[in-house]
Coordinates of C-alpha atoms in Angstrom, one line a residue:
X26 CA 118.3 120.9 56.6
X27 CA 121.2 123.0 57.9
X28 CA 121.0 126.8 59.0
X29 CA 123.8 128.8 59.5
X30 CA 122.9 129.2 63.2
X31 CA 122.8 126.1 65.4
X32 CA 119.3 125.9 66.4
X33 CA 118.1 122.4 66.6
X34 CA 118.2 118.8 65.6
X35 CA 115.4 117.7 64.3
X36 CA 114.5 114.0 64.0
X37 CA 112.5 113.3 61.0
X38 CA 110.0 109.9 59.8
X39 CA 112.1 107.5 58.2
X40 CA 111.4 106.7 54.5
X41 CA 111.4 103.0 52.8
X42 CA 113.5 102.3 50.0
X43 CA 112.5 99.3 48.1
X44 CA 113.6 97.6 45.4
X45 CA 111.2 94.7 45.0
X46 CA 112.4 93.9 48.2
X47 CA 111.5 96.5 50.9
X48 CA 114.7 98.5 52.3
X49 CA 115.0 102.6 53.7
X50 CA 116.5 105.6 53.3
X51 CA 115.4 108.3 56.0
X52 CA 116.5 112.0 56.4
X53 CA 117.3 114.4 58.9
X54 CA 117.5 118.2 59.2
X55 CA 119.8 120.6 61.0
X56 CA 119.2 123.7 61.2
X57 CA 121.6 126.8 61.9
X58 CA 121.7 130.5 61.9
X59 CA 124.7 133.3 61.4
X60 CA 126.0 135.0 64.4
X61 CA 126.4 138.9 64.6
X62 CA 128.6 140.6 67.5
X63 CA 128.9 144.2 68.3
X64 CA 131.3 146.3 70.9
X65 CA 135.8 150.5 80.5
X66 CA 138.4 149.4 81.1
X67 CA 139.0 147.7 77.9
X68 CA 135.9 149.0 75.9
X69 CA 135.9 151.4 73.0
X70 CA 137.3 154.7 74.5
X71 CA 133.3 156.7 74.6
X72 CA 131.9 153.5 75.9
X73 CA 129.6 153.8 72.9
X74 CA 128.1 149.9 71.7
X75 CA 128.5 150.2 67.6
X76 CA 127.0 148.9 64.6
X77 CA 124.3 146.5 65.3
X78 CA 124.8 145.8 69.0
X79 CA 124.2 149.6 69.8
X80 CA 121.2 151.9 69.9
X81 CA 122.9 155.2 70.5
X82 CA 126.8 156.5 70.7
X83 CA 127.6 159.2 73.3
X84 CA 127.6 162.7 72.4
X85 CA 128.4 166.1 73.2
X86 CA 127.5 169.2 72.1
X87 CA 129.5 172.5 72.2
X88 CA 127.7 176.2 72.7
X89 CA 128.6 176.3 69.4
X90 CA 126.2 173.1 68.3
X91 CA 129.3 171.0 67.3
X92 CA 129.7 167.4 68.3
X93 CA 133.0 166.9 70.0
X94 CA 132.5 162.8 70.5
X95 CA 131.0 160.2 69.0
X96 CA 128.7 161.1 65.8
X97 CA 130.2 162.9 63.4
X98 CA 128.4 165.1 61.0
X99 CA 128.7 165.6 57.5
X100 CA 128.9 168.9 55.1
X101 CA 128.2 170.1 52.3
X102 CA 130.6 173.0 50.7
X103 CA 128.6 173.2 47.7
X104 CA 125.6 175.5 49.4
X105 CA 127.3 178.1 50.3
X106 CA 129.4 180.9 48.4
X107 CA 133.0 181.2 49.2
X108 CA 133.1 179.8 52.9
X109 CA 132.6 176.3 52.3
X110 CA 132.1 175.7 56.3
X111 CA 129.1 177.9 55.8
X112 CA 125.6 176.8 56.4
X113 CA 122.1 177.9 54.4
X114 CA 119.7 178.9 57.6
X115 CA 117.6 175.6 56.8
X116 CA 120.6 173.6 56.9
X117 CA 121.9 174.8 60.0
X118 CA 118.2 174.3 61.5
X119 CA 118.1 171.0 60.4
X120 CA 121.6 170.4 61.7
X121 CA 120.4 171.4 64.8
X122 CA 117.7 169.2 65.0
X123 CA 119.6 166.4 64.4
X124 CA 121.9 167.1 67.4
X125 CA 119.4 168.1 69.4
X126 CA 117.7 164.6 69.7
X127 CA 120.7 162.8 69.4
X128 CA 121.7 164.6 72.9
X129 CA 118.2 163.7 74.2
X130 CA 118.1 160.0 72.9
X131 CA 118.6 157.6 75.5
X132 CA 122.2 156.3 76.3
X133 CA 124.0 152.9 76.9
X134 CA 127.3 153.6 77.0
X135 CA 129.6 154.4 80.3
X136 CA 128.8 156.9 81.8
X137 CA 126.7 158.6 84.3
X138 CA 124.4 159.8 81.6
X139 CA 123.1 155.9 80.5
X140 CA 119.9 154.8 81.2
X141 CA 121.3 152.1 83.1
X142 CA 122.9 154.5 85.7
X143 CA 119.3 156.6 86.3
X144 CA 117.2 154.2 86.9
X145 CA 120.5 152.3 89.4
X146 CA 120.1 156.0 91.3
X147 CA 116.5 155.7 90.9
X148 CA 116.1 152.2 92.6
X149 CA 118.9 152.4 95.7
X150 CA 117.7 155.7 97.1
X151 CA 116.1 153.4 99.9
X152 CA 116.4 149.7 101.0
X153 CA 113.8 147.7 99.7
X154 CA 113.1 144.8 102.5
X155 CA 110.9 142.1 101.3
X156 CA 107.1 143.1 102.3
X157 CA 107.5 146.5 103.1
X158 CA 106.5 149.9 101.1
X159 CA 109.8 150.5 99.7
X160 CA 109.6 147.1 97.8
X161 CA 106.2 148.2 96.4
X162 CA 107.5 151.4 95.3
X163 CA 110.3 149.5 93.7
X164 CA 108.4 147.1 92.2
X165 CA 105.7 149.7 91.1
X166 CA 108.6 151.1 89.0
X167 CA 110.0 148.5 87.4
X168 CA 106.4 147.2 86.1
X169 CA 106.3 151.3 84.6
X170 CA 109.2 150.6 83.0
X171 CA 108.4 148.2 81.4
X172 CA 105.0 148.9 80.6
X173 CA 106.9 152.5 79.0
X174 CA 109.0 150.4 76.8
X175 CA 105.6 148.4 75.5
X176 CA 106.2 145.2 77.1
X177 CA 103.1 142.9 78.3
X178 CA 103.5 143.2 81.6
X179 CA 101.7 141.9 85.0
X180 CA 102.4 141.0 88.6
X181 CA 102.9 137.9 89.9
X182 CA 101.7 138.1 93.8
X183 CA 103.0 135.5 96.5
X184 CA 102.8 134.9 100.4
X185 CA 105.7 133.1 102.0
X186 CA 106.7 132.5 105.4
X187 CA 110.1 133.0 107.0
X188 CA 111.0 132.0 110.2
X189 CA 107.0 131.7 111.3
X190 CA 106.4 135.2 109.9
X191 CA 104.2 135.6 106.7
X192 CA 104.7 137.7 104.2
X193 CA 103.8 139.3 100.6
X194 CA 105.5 139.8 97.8
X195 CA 105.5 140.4 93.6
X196 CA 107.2 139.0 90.8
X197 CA 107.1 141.9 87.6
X198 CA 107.1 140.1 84.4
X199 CA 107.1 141.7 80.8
X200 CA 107.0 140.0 78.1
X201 CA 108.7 140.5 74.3
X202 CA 107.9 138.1 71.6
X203 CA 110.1 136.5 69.5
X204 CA 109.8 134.7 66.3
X205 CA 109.8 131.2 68.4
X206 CA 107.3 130.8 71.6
X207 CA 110.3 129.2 72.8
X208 CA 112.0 131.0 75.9
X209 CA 114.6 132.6 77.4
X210 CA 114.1 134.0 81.0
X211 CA 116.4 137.0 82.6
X212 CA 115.4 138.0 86.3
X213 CA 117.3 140.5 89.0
X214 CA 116.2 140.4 92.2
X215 CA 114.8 144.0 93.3
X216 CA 114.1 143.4 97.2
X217 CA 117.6 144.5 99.8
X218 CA 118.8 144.0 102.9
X219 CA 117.8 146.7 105.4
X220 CA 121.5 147.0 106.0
X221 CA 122.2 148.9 103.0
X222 CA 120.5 151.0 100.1
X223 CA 121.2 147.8 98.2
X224 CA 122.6 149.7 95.0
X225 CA 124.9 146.6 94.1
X226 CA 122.9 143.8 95.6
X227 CA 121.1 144.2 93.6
X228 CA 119.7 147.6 92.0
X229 CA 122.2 146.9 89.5
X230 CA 120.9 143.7 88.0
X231 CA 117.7 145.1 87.6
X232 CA 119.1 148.2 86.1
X233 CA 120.6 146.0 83.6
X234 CA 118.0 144.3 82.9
X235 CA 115.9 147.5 82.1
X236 CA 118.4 148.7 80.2
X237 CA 118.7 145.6 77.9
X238 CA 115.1 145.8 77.6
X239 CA 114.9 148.9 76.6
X240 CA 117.6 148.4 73.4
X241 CA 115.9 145.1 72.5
X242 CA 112.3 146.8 72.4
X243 CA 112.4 147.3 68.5
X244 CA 114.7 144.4 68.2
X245 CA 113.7 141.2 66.5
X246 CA 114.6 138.2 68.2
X247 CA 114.2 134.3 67.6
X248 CA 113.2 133.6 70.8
X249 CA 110.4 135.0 73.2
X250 CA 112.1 136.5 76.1
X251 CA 110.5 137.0 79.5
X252 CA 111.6 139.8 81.9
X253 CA 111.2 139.1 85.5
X254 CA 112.1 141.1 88.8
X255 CA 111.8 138.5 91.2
X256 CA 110.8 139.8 95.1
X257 CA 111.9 138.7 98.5
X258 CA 115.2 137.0 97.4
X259 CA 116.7 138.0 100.4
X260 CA 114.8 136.2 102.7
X261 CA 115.1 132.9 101.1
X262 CA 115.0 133.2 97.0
X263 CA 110.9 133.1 97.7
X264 CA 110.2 135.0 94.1
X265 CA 112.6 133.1 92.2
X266 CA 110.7 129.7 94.4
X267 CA 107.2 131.1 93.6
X268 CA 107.9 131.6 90.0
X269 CA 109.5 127.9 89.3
X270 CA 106.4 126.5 91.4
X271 CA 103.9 127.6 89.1
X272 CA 106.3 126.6 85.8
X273 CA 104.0 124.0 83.7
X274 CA 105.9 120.8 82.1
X275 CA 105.6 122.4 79.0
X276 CA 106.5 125.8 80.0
X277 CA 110.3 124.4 81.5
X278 CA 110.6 122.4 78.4
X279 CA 110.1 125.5 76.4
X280 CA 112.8 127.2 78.3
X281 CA 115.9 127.7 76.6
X282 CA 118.3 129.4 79.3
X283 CA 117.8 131.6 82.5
X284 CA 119.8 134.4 83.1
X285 CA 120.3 135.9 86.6
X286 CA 121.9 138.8 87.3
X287 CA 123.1 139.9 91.1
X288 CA 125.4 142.1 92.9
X289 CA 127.4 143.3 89.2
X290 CA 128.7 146.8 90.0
X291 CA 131.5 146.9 92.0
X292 CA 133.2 143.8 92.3
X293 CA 137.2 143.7 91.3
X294 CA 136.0 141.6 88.3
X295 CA 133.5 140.9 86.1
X296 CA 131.9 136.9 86.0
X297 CA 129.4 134.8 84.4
X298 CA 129.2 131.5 86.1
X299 CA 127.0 128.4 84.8
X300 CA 126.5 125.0 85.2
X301 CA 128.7 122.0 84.6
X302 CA 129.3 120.1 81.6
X303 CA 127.2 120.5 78.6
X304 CA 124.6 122.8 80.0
X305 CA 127.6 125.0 80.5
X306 CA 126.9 126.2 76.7
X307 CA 125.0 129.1 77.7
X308 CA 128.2 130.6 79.4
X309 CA 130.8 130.1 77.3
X310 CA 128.5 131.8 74.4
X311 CA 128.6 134.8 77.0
X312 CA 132.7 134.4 77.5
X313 CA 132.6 134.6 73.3
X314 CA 130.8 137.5 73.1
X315 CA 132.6 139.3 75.9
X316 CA 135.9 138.3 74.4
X317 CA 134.9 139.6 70.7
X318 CA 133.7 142.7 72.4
X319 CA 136.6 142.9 74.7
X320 CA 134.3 143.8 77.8
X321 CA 136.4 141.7 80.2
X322 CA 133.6 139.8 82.0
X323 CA 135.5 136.4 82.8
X324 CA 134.9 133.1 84.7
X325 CA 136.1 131.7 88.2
X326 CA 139.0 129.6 87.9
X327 CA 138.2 126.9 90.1
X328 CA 140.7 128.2 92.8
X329 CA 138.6 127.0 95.3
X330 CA 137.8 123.0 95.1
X331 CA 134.0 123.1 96.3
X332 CA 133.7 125.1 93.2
X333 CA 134.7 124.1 90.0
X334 CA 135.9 126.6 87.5
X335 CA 132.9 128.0 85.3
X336 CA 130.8 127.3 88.5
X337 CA 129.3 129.4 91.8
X338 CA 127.0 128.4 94.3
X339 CA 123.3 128.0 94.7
X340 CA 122.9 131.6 96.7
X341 CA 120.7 133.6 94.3
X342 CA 117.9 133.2 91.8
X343 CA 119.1 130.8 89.4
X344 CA 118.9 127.9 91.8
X345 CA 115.2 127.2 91.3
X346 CA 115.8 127.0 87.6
X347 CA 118.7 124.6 87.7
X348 CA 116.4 122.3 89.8
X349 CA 114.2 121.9 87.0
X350 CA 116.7 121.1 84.7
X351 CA 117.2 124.6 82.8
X352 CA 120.6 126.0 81.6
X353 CA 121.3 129.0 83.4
X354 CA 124.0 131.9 83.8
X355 CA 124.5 134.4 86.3
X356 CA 126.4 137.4 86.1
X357 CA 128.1 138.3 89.3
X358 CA 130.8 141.3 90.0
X359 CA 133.2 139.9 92.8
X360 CA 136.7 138.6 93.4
X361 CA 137.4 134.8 93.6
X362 CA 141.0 135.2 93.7
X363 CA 141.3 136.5 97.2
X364 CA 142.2 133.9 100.4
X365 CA 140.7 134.3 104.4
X366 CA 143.1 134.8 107.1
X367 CA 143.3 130.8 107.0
X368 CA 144.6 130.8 103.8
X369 CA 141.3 129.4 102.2
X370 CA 140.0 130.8 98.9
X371 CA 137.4 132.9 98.7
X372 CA 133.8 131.6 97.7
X373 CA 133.1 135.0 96.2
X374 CA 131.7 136.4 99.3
X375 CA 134.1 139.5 99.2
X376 CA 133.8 141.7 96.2
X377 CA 136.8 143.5 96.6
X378 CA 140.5 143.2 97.9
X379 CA 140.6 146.9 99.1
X380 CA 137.0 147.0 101.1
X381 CA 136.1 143.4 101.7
X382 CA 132.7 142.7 101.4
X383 CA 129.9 145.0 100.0
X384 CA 126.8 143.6 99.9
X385 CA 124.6 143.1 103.3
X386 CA 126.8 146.3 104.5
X387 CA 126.2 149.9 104.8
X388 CA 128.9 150.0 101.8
X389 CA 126.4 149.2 99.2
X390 CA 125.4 152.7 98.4
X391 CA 126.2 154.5 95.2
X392 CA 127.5 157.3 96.8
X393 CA 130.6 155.3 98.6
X394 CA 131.4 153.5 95.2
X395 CA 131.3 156.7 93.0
X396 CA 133.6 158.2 95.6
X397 CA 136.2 155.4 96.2
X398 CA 136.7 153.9 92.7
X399 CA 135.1 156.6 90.3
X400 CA 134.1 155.2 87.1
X401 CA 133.7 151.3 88.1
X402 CA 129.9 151.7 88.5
X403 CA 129.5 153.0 85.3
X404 CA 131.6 150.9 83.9
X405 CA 130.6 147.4 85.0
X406 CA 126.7 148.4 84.0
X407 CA 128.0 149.5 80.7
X408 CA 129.7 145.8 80.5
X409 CA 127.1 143.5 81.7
X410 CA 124.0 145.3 79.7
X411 CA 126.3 145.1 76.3
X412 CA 126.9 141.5 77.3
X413 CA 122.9 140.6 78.1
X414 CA 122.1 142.2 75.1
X415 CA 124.0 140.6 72.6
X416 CA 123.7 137.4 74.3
X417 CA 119.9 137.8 74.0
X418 CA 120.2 138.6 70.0
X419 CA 122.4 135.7 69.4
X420 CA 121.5 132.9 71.8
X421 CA 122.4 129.5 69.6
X422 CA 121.4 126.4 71.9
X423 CA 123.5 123.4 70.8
X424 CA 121.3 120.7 68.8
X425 CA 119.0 118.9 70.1
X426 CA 116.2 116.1 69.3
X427 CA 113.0 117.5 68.5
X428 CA 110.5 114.8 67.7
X429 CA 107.9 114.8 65.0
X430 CA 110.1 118.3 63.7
X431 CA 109.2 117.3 60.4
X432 CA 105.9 116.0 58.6
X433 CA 106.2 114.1 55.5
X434 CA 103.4 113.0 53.0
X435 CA 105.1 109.5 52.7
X436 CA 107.8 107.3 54.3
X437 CA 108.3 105.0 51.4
X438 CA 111.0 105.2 48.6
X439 CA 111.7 103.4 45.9
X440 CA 114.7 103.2 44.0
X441 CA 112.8 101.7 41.2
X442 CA 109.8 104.3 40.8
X443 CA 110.3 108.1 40.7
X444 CA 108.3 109.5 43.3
X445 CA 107.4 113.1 44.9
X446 CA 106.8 114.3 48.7
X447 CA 105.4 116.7 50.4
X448 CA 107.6 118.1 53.3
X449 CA 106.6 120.2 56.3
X450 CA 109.3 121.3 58.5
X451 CA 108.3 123.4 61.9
X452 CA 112.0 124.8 63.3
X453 CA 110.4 126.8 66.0
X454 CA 111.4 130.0 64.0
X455 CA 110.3 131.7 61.1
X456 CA 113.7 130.8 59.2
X457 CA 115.1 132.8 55.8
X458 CA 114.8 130.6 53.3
X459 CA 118.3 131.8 51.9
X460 CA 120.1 130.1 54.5
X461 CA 119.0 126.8 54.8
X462 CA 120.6 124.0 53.2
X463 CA 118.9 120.4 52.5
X464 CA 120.8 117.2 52.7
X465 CA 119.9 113.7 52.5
X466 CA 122.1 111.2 54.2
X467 CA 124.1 113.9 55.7
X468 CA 124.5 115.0 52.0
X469 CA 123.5 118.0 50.1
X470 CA 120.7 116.6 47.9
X471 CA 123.0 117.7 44.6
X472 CA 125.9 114.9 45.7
X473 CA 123.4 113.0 45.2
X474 CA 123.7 111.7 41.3
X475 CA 122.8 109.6 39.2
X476 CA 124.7 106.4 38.6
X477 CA 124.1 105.2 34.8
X478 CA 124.2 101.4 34.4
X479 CA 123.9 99.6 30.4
X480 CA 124.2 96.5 29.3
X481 CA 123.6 92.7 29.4
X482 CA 124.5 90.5 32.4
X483 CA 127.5 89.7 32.5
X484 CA 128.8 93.3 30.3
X485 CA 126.8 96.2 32.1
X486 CA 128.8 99.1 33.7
X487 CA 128.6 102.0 35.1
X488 CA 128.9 105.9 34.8
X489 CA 129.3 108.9 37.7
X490 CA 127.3 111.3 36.1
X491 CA 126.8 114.9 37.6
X492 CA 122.8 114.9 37.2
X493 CA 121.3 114.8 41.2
X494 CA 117.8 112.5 41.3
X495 CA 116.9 114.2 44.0
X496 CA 115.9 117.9 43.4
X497 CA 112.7 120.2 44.3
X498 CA 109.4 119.4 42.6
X499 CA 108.7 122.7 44.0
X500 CA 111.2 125.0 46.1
X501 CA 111.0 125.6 49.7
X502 CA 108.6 128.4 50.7
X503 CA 106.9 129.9 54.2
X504 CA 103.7 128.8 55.4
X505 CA 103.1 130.8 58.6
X506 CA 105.8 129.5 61.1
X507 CA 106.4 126.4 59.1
X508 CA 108.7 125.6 55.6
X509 CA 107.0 123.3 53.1
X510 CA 108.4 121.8 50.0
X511 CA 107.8 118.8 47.9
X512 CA 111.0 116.7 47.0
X513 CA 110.8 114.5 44.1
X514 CA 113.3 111.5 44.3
X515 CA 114.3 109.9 40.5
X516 CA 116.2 107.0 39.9
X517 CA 119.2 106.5 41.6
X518 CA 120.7 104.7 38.8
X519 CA 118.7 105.7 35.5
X520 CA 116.7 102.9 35.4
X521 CA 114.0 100.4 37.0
X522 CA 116.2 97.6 36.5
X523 CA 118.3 96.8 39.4
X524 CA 118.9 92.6 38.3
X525 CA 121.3 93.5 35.5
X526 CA 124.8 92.0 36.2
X527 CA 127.0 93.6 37.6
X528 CA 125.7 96.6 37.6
X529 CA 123.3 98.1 39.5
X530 CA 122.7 94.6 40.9
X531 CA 126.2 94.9 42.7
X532 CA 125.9 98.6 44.2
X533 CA 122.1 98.8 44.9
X534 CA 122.2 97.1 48.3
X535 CA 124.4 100.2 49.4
X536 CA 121.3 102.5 49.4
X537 CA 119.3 99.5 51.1
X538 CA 118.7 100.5 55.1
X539 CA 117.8 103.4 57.2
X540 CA 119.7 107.0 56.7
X541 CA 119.1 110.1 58.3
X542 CA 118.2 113.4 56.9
X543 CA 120.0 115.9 59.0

């Protein structure tokens, strides 16, 4: 089977042909699924996300109760006499209304008015070090958040030990099904240095990640996603550590991707980073979107030779992931393209070329970066949470083997019997059944036709006809998670004779063997 949306190659019982003597023909089925996009410097000039990737566009509204940007409202001439910009009382009521909630509907665009941007002011009011108050007050609300969007939520408590001192900390994880138990986690760190207010590193991953949440809550996706705020990052990536620890076998092979995001507001550009080769699928997926959406989030070029391009180092929480073995990304705001006074390249470790480092100083605090590059704050959450949640709706792993994908009611063919089978096909997803497409042999089962063969030994021959032998018995339907169907296979060559000479004795032996339905 084929979806339009890469999801997963699925590696299916092999079924015997035979022909008196016993041969094979197998199957195999792909599956894929379509891809939708949505849409700063270089955004859409009200920073509003449209069409499907948005929940709201930015608004205002005059004394007058007329919307200057973004919505526009439509009239009707025909209610009122000869001023046809005139409004019935109910009308102009209802008009109200509308604007009304549309001004007090929660925003995502650029601007100091997003969601994003409260709950960043919200968060970097204090420094959150790792076992203190302020990181319980922090961590108290995110888990509100999230519990006010309707996520499954709960804490994940943790003692480490740093330099012979213990300590305590919380992971927050909230929960959104999808329509596959399989996962794909997103974490931000929410603990600080005691250096700072810690409104880059890293109130604004978190941020993001609220604000993501919050436009995927009525949002269906294929995969389950999992939400967590990881603690005490700073003193060692403990949260990130704790979580991973406790990760069952089955729970990291259930994990699509992890997404971290750290330190993304004030850096002269805009990165994902990811790993090497072709785990490194997770990020250029991100680069696509960001290009279609033109939000300008990039990659490192490789400038520096400890770092390949696409790449970054193991400094923040996606580290414990890619020891297990999980494709990850991490969104980082920062500026690789600057050298040290030795003429090195930079590892990232200085956001920007005109103040130097941010984070661990008393620089990260929203109210230098509002004052010394107005609008990059609001911009670069705007960015990243369009990015995240696109990504999340349209996350396409390459293919990969799943064993025992497929269930069928027999593995044995013949090309000299008509038979029927019964199919059961679990692609992790509840699939529509309009857009999958069934091949046999890596070909759509209506290529598949008959070949007629007549006459004696010696005088038979053959005829391409357009009639398929293999077909639905019954079509492809839903039952629960899984698509069943039963697939009857005719006679390859419109008859049960295959010793006539020279046909179908000649050509039979090319169906003989093991094929693959994909």
């Amino acid at each position: 089977m084929n979806v339009k949306k890469k999801i997963a190659l699925f590696l299916v019982t092999a079924m015997v042909l035979t022909a008196g003597i016993p041969a094979a023909y197998a199957t195999d089925t792909v599956v894929t699924t379509p891809q939708v996009v949505t849409s700063e410097e270089g955004t859409t000039s009200g920073g509003a996300i449209t069409t499907e990737a948005a929940i709201v566009s930015e608004s205002a509204i005059t004394s007058e109760g007329a919307v200057t940007s973004g919505s526009a409202v439509s009239e009707n001439p025909a209610n009122t006499g000869n001023d046809p910009t005139e409004k019935s009382g109910e009308e102009q009521k209802k008009l109200n209304q509308l604007l009304k909630a549309e001004a007090e509907a929660p925003k995502f665009d650029n601007s100091k008015d997003s969601v994003m941007y409260h709950h960043l002011a919200e968060l970097s009011k204090n420094a959150r070090v790792a076992s203190t108050d302020q990181e319980k007050t922090a961590r108290d609300y995110i888990k509100g958040i999230f519990e006010g969007l309707g996520y499954t939520t709960n804490v994940q408590s943790f003692n480490y030990t740093r330099k012979g001192v213990e300590g305590n900390s919380s992971n927050v994880i909230a929960v959104k099904p999808g329509k596959s138990d399989r996962q794909v986690i997103v974490g931000a760190h929410y603990d600080s240095v005691n250096a700072s207010t810690g409104a880059s590193d890293n109130a604004s991953g978190v941020s993001v990640m609220l604000g993501a949440a919050e436009m995927l809550k009525d949002i269906d996706t294929d995969y389950t996603i999992k939400f967590i705020a990881f603690g005490a990052e700073e003193v060692g990536l403990k949260g990130s550590t704790y979580y991973t620890s406790q990760m069952s076998k089955e729970e990291i092979s259930n994990t699509v991707a992890m997404i971290n995001l750290d330190t993304v507001i004030f850096g002269d550009k805009k990165y994902v980073y990811g790993n090497l080769g072709e785990k490194g699928w997770v990020r250029e997926q991100a680069l696509d979107i960001s290009k279609s959406l033109n939000l300008g989030v990039i990659t490192q070029e490789g400038l520096n030779s400890d770092y390949p391009k696409g790449t970054t180092g193991d400094w923040s929480d996606h580290d414990p992931f890619d020891k297990l073995g999980i494709p990850w990304i991490y969104f980082e705001s920062t500026n690789w393209d600057l050298k040290d006074k030795e003429g090195n390249w930079s590892t990232g470790e200085h956001e920007t070329e005109l103040f130097g480092e941010i984070m661990h100083t008393e620089r990260d605090n929203l109210t230098f970066m509002d004052e010394k590059i107005p609008g990059r704050v609001e911009d670069r959450l705007y960015s990243y949470t369009t990015l995240l949640y696109n990504l999340l709706k349209e996350i396409n792993p390459p293919a990969e083997v799943v064993e025992s994908a497929m269930a069928v009611s027999t593995n044995l063919l013949s090309m000299t019997q008509e038979k029927t089978i019964d199919v059961s096909v679990d692609l992790g997803y509840t699939p529509d059944l309009k857009n999958l497409t069934w091949t046999f042999g890596g070909k759509p089962f209506d290529q598949w036709t008959v070949i007629e063969c007549k006459g004696k030994d010696g005088e038979g021959d053959k005829k391409e006809t357009n009639d398929p032998f293999i077909t639905f018995a019954e079509e492809p339907k839903l039952d629960g998670d899984k698509v069943v169907a039963k697939i009857k296979f005719g006679l390859p060559f419109g008859t049960d004779n295959l010793s006539a000479r020279p046909y179908p004795r000649r050509i039979y032996p090319q169906l003989l063997g093991i094929m693959t339905l994909l």
